mmCIF file of C-alpha atoms in Angstrom:
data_model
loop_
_atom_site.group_PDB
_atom_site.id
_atom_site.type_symbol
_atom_site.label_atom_id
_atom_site.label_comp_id
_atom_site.label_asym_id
_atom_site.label_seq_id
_atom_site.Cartn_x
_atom_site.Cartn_y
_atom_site.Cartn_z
ATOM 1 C CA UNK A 1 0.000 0.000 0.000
ATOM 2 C CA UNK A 2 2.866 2.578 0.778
ATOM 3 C CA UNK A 3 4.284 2.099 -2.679
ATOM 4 C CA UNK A 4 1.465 2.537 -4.367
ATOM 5 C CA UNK A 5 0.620 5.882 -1.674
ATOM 6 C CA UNK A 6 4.151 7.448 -2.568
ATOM 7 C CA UNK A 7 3.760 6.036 -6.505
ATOM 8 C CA UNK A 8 0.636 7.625 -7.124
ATOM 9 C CA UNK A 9 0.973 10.631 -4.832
ATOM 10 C CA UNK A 10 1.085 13.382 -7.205
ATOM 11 C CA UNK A 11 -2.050 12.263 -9.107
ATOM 12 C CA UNK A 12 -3.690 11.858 -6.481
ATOM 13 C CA UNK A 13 -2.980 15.406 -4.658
ATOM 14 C CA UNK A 14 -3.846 16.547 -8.296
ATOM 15 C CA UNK A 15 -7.290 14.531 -7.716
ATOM 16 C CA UNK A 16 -8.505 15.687 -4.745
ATOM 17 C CA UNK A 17 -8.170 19.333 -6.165
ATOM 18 C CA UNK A 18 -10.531 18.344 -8.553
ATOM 19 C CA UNK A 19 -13.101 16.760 -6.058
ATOM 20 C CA UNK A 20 -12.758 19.692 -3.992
ATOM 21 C CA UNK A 21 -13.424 21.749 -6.618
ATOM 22 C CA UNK A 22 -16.395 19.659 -8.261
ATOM 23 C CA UNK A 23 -18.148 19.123 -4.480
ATOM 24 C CA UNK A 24 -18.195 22.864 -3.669
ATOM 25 C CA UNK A 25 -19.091 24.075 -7.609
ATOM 26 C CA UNK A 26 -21.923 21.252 -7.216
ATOM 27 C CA UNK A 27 -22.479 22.576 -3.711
ATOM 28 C CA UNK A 28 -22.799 26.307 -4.829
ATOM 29 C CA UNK A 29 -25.706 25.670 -7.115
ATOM 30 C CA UNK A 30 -27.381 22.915 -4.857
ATOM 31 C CA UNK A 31 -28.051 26.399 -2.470
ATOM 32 C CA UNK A 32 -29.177 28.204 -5.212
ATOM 33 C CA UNK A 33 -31.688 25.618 -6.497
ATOM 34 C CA UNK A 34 -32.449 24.436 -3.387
ATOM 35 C CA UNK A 35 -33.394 27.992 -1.859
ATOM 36 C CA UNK A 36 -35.738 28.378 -4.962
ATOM 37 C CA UNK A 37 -37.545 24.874 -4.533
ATOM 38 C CA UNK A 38 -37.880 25.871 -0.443
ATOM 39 C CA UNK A 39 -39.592 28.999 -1.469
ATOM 40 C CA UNK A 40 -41.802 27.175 -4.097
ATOM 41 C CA UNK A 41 -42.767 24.775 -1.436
ATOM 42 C CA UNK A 42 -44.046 27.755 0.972
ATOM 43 C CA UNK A 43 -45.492 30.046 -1.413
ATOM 44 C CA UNK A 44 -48.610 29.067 -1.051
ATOM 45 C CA UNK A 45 -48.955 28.658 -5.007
ATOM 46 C CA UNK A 46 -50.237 25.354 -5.695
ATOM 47 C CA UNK A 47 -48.205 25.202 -9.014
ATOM 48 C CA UNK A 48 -44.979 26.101 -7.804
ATOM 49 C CA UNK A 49 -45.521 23.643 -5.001
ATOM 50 C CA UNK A 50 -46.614 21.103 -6.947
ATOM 51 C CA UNK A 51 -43.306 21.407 -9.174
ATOM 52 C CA UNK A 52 -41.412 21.465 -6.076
ATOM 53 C CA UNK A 53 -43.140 18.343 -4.773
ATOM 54 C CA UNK A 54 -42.590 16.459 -8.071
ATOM 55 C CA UNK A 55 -38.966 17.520 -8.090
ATOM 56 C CA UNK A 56 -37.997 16.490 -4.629
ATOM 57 C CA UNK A 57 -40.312 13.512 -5.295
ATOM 58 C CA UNK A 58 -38.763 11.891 -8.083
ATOM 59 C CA UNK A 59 -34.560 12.990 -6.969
ATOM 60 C CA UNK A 60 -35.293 11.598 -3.798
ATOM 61 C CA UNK A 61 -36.889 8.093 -4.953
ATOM 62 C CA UNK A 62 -34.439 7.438 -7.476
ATOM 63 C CA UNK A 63 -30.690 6.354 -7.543
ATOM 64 C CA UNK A 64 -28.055 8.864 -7.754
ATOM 65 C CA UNK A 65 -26.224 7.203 -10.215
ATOM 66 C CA UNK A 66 -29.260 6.550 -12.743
ATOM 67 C CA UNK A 67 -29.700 10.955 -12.257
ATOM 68 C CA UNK A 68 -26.172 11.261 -13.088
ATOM 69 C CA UNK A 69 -25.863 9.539 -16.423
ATOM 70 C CA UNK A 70 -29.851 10.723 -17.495
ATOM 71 C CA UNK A 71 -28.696 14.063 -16.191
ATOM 72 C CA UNK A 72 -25.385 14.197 -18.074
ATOM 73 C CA UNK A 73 -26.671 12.680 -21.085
ATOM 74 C CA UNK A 74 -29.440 15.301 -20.995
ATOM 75 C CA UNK A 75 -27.609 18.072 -20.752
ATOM 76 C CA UNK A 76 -24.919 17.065 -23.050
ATOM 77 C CA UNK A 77 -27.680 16.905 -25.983
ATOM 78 C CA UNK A 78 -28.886 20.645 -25.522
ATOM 79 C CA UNK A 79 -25.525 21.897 -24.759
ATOM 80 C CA UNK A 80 -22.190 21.013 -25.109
ATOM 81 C CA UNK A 81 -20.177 21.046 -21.386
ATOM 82 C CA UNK A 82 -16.968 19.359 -20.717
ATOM 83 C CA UNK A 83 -17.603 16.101 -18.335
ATOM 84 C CA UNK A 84 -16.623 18.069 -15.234
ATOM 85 C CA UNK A 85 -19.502 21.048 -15.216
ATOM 86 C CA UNK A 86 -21.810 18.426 -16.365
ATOM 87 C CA UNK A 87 -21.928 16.360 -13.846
ATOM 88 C CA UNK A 88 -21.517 19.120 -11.162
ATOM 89 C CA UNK A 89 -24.801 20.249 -12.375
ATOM 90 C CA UNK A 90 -26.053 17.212 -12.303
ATOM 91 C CA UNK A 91 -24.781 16.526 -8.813
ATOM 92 C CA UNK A 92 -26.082 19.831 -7.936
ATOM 93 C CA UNK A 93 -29.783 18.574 -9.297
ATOM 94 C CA UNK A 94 -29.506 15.914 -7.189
ATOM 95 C CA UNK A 95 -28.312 17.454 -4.153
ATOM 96 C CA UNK A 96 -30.766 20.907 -4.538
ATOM 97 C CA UNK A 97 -34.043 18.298 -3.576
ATOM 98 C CA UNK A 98 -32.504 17.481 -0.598
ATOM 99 C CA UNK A 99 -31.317 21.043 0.553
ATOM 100 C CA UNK A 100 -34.430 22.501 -0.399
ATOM 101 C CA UNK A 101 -36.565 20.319 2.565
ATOM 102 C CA UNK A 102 -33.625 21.488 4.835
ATOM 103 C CA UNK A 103 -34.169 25.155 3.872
ATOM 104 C CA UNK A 104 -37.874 24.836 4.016
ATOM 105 C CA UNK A 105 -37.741 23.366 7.463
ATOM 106 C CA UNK A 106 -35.609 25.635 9.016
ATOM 107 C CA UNK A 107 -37.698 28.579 7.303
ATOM 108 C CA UNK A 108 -40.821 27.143 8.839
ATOM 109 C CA UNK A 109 -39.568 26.582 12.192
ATOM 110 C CA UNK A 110 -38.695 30.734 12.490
ATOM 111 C CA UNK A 111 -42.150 32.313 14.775
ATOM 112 C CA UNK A 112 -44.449 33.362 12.294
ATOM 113 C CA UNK A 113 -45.120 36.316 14.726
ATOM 114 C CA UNK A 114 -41.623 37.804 13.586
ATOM 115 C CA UNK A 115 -42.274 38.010 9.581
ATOM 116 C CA UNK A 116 -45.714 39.472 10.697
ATOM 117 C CA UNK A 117 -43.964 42.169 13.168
ATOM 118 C CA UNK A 118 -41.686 43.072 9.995
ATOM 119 C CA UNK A 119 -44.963 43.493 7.982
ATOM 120 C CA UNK A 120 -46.455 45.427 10.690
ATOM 121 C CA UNK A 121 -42.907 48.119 10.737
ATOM 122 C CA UNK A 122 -43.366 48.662 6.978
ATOM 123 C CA UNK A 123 -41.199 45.571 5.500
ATOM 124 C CA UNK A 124 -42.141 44.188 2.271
ATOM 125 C CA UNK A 125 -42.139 40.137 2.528
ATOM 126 C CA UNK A 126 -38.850 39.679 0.260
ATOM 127 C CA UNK A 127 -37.681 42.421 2.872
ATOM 128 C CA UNK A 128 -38.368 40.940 6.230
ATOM 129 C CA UNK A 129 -37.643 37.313 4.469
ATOM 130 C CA UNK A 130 -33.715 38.711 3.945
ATOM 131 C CA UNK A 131 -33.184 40.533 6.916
ATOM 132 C CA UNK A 132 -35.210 38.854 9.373
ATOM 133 C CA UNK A 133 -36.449 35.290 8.373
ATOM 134 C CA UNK A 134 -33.146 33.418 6.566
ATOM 135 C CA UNK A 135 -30.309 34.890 8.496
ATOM 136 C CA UNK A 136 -32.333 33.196 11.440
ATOM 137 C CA UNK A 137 -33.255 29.981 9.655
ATOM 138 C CA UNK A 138 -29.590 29.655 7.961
ATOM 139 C CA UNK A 139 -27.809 28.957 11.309
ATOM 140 C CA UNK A 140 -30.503 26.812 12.167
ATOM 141 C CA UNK A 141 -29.898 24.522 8.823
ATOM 142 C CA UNK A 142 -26.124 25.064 9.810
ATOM 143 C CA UNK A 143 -26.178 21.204 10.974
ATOM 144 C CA UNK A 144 -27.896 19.249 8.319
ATOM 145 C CA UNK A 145 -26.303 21.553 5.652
ATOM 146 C CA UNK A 146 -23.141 20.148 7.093
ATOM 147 C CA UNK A 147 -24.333 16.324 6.574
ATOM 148 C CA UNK A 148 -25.307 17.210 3.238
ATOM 149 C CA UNK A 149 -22.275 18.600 2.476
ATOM 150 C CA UNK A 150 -20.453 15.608 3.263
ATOM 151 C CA UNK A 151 -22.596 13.693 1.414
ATOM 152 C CA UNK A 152 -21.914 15.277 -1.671
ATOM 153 C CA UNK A 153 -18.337 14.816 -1.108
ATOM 154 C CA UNK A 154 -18.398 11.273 -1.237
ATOM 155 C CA UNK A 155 -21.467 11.621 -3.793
ATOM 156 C CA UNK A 156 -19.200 13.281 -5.951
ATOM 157 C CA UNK A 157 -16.838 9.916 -6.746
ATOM 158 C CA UNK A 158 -19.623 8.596 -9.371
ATOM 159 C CA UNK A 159 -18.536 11.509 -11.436
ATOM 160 C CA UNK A 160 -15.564 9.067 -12.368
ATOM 161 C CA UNK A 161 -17.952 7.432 -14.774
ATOM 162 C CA UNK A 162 -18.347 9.934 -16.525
ATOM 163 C CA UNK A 163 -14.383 10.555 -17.045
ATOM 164 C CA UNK A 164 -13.597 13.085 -14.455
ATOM 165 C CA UNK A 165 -10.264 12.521 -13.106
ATOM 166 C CA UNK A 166 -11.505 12.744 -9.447
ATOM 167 C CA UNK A 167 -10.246 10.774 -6.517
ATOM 168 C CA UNK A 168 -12.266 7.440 -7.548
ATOM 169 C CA UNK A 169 -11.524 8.050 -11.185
ATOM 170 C CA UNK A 170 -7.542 8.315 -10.265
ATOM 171 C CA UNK A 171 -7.921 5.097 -8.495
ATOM 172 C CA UNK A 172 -9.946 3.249 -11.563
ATOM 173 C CA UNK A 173 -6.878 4.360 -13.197
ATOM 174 C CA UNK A 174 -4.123 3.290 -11.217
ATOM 175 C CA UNK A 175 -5.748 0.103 -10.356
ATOM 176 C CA UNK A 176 -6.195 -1.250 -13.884
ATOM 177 C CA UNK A 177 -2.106 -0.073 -14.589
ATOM 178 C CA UNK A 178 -1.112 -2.019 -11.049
ATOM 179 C CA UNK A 179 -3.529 -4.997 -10.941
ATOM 180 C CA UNK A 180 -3.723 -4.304 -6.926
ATOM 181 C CA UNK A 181 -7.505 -3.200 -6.794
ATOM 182 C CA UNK A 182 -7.378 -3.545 -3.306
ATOM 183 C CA UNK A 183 -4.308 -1.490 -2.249
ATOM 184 C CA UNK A 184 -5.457 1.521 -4.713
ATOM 185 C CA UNK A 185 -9.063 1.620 -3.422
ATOM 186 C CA UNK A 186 -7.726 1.694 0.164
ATOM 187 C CA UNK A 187 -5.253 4.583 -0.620
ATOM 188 C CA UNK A 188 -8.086 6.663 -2.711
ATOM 189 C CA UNK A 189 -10.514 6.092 0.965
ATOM 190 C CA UNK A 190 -7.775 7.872 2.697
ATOM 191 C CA UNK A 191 -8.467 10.360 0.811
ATOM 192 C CA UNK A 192 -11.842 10.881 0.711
ATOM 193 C CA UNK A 193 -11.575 10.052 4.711
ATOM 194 C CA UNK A 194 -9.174 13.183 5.591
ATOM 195 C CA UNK A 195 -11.475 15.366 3.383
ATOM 196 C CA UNK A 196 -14.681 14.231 5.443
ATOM 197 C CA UNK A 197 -12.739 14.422 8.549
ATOM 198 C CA UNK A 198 -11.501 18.310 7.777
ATOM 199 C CA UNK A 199 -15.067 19.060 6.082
ATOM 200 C CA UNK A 200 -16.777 17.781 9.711
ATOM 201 C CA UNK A 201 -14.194 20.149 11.838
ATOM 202 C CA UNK A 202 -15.171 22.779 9.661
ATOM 203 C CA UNK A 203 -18.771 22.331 10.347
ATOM 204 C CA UNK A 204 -18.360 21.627 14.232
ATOM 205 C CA UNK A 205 -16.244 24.941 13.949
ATOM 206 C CA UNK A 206 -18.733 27.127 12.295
ATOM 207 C CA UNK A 207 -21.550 25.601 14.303
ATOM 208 C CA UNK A 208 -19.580 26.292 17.755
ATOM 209 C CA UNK A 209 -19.456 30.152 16.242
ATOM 210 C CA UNK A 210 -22.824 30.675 15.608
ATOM 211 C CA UNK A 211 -23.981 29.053 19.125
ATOM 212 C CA UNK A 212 -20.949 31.408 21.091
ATOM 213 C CA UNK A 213 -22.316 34.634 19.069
ATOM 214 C CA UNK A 214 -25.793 33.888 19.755
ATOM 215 C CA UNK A 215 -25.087 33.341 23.296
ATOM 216 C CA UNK A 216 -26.083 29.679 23.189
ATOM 217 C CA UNK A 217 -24.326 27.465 25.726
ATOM 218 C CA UNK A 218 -21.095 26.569 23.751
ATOM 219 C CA UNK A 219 -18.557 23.128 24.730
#
């Protein structure tokens, strides 16, 4: 295992750039969509929330791997993208369902009385909603935004399949060139371990801030 760990280190380091940068590109736009599909879901509108319902609905009862190549293929036929912003947008399909019920319960669980007293001052609802409603509900989402987070790290390994030289696709690689399957996929878990294992003190870190600022009893 250490030969193939000091044989393969450079492609690997070069590897985990890329993951890095496809989970938190895929990441970016999973907020953006899944904001959207959080405010669909509480408009009120019974269109928009039945288009959010089908969307979270049909990402959430289907494989992530089946999304990925129907996704890819999908978008590859109306536009041409190299394999890498593909399948981060795919990814970022994927992962928006999920962060949109995490958005939309931590909007929901904010008083109601406080978007009413920032109607009552003379807020407009996108008004109070910025200033009053989602800085409150982010740091409540803080934890399961972390999970999901994670999550698409390690999601973000099937992009291999679709010839992104990511962590995985460095070990599929180097394991068909050494013939030691075994060895390679332990090294490439190392990996993807020490990134989870950073992204979860991040998390902790930024979770322990928000609780000391809002005068919460911090450990």
């Amino acid at each position: 295992m250490y030969e193939i760990f000091m044989e393969n280190a450079a492609a690997f380091m070069q590897a985990t750039t890329v993951t890095l940068k496809l989970t938190f590109v895929s990441l970016l736009l999973a907020m953006l969509i899944g904001l959207v599909f959080a405010f669909f879901k509480i408009s009120g509108n019974r269109v928009l929330y039945g288009i959010a319902q089908l969307y979270i609905t049909v990402i959430r009862g289907t494989p992530l791997i089946v999304q990925l190549m129907f996704l890819y293929f999908g978008i590859i036929k109306i536009v041409v993208l190299p394999a890498f912003w593909a399948g981060s947008l795919a990814l970022a399909i994927h992962a928006g369902a999920y962060i949109a019920e995490i958005f939309r319960g931590a909007i929901q669980s904010i008083d109601r009385g406080q978007m009413e007293a920032a109607r009552s001052l003379g807020m407009s609802y996108p008004l109070a909603m910025r200033r009053i409603i989602l800085p409150q509900a982010f740091k409540r989402a803080i934890p399961p935004l972390g999970n999901q987070f994670i999550i698409g790290l390690k999601d973000s390994s099937l992009v291999a399949y679709l010839g992104v030289a990511e962590i995985y696709g460095t070990a599929l690689y180097a394991q068909a060139e050494n013939f030691q399957p075994f060895e390679t996929y332990l090294v490439a878990g190392f990996y993807y371990l020490v990134l989870v294992i950073i992204f979860t003190f991040l998390v902790n870190k930024l979770e322990l801030k928000l609780n000391v600022e809002n005068g919460g009893d911090a450990k």
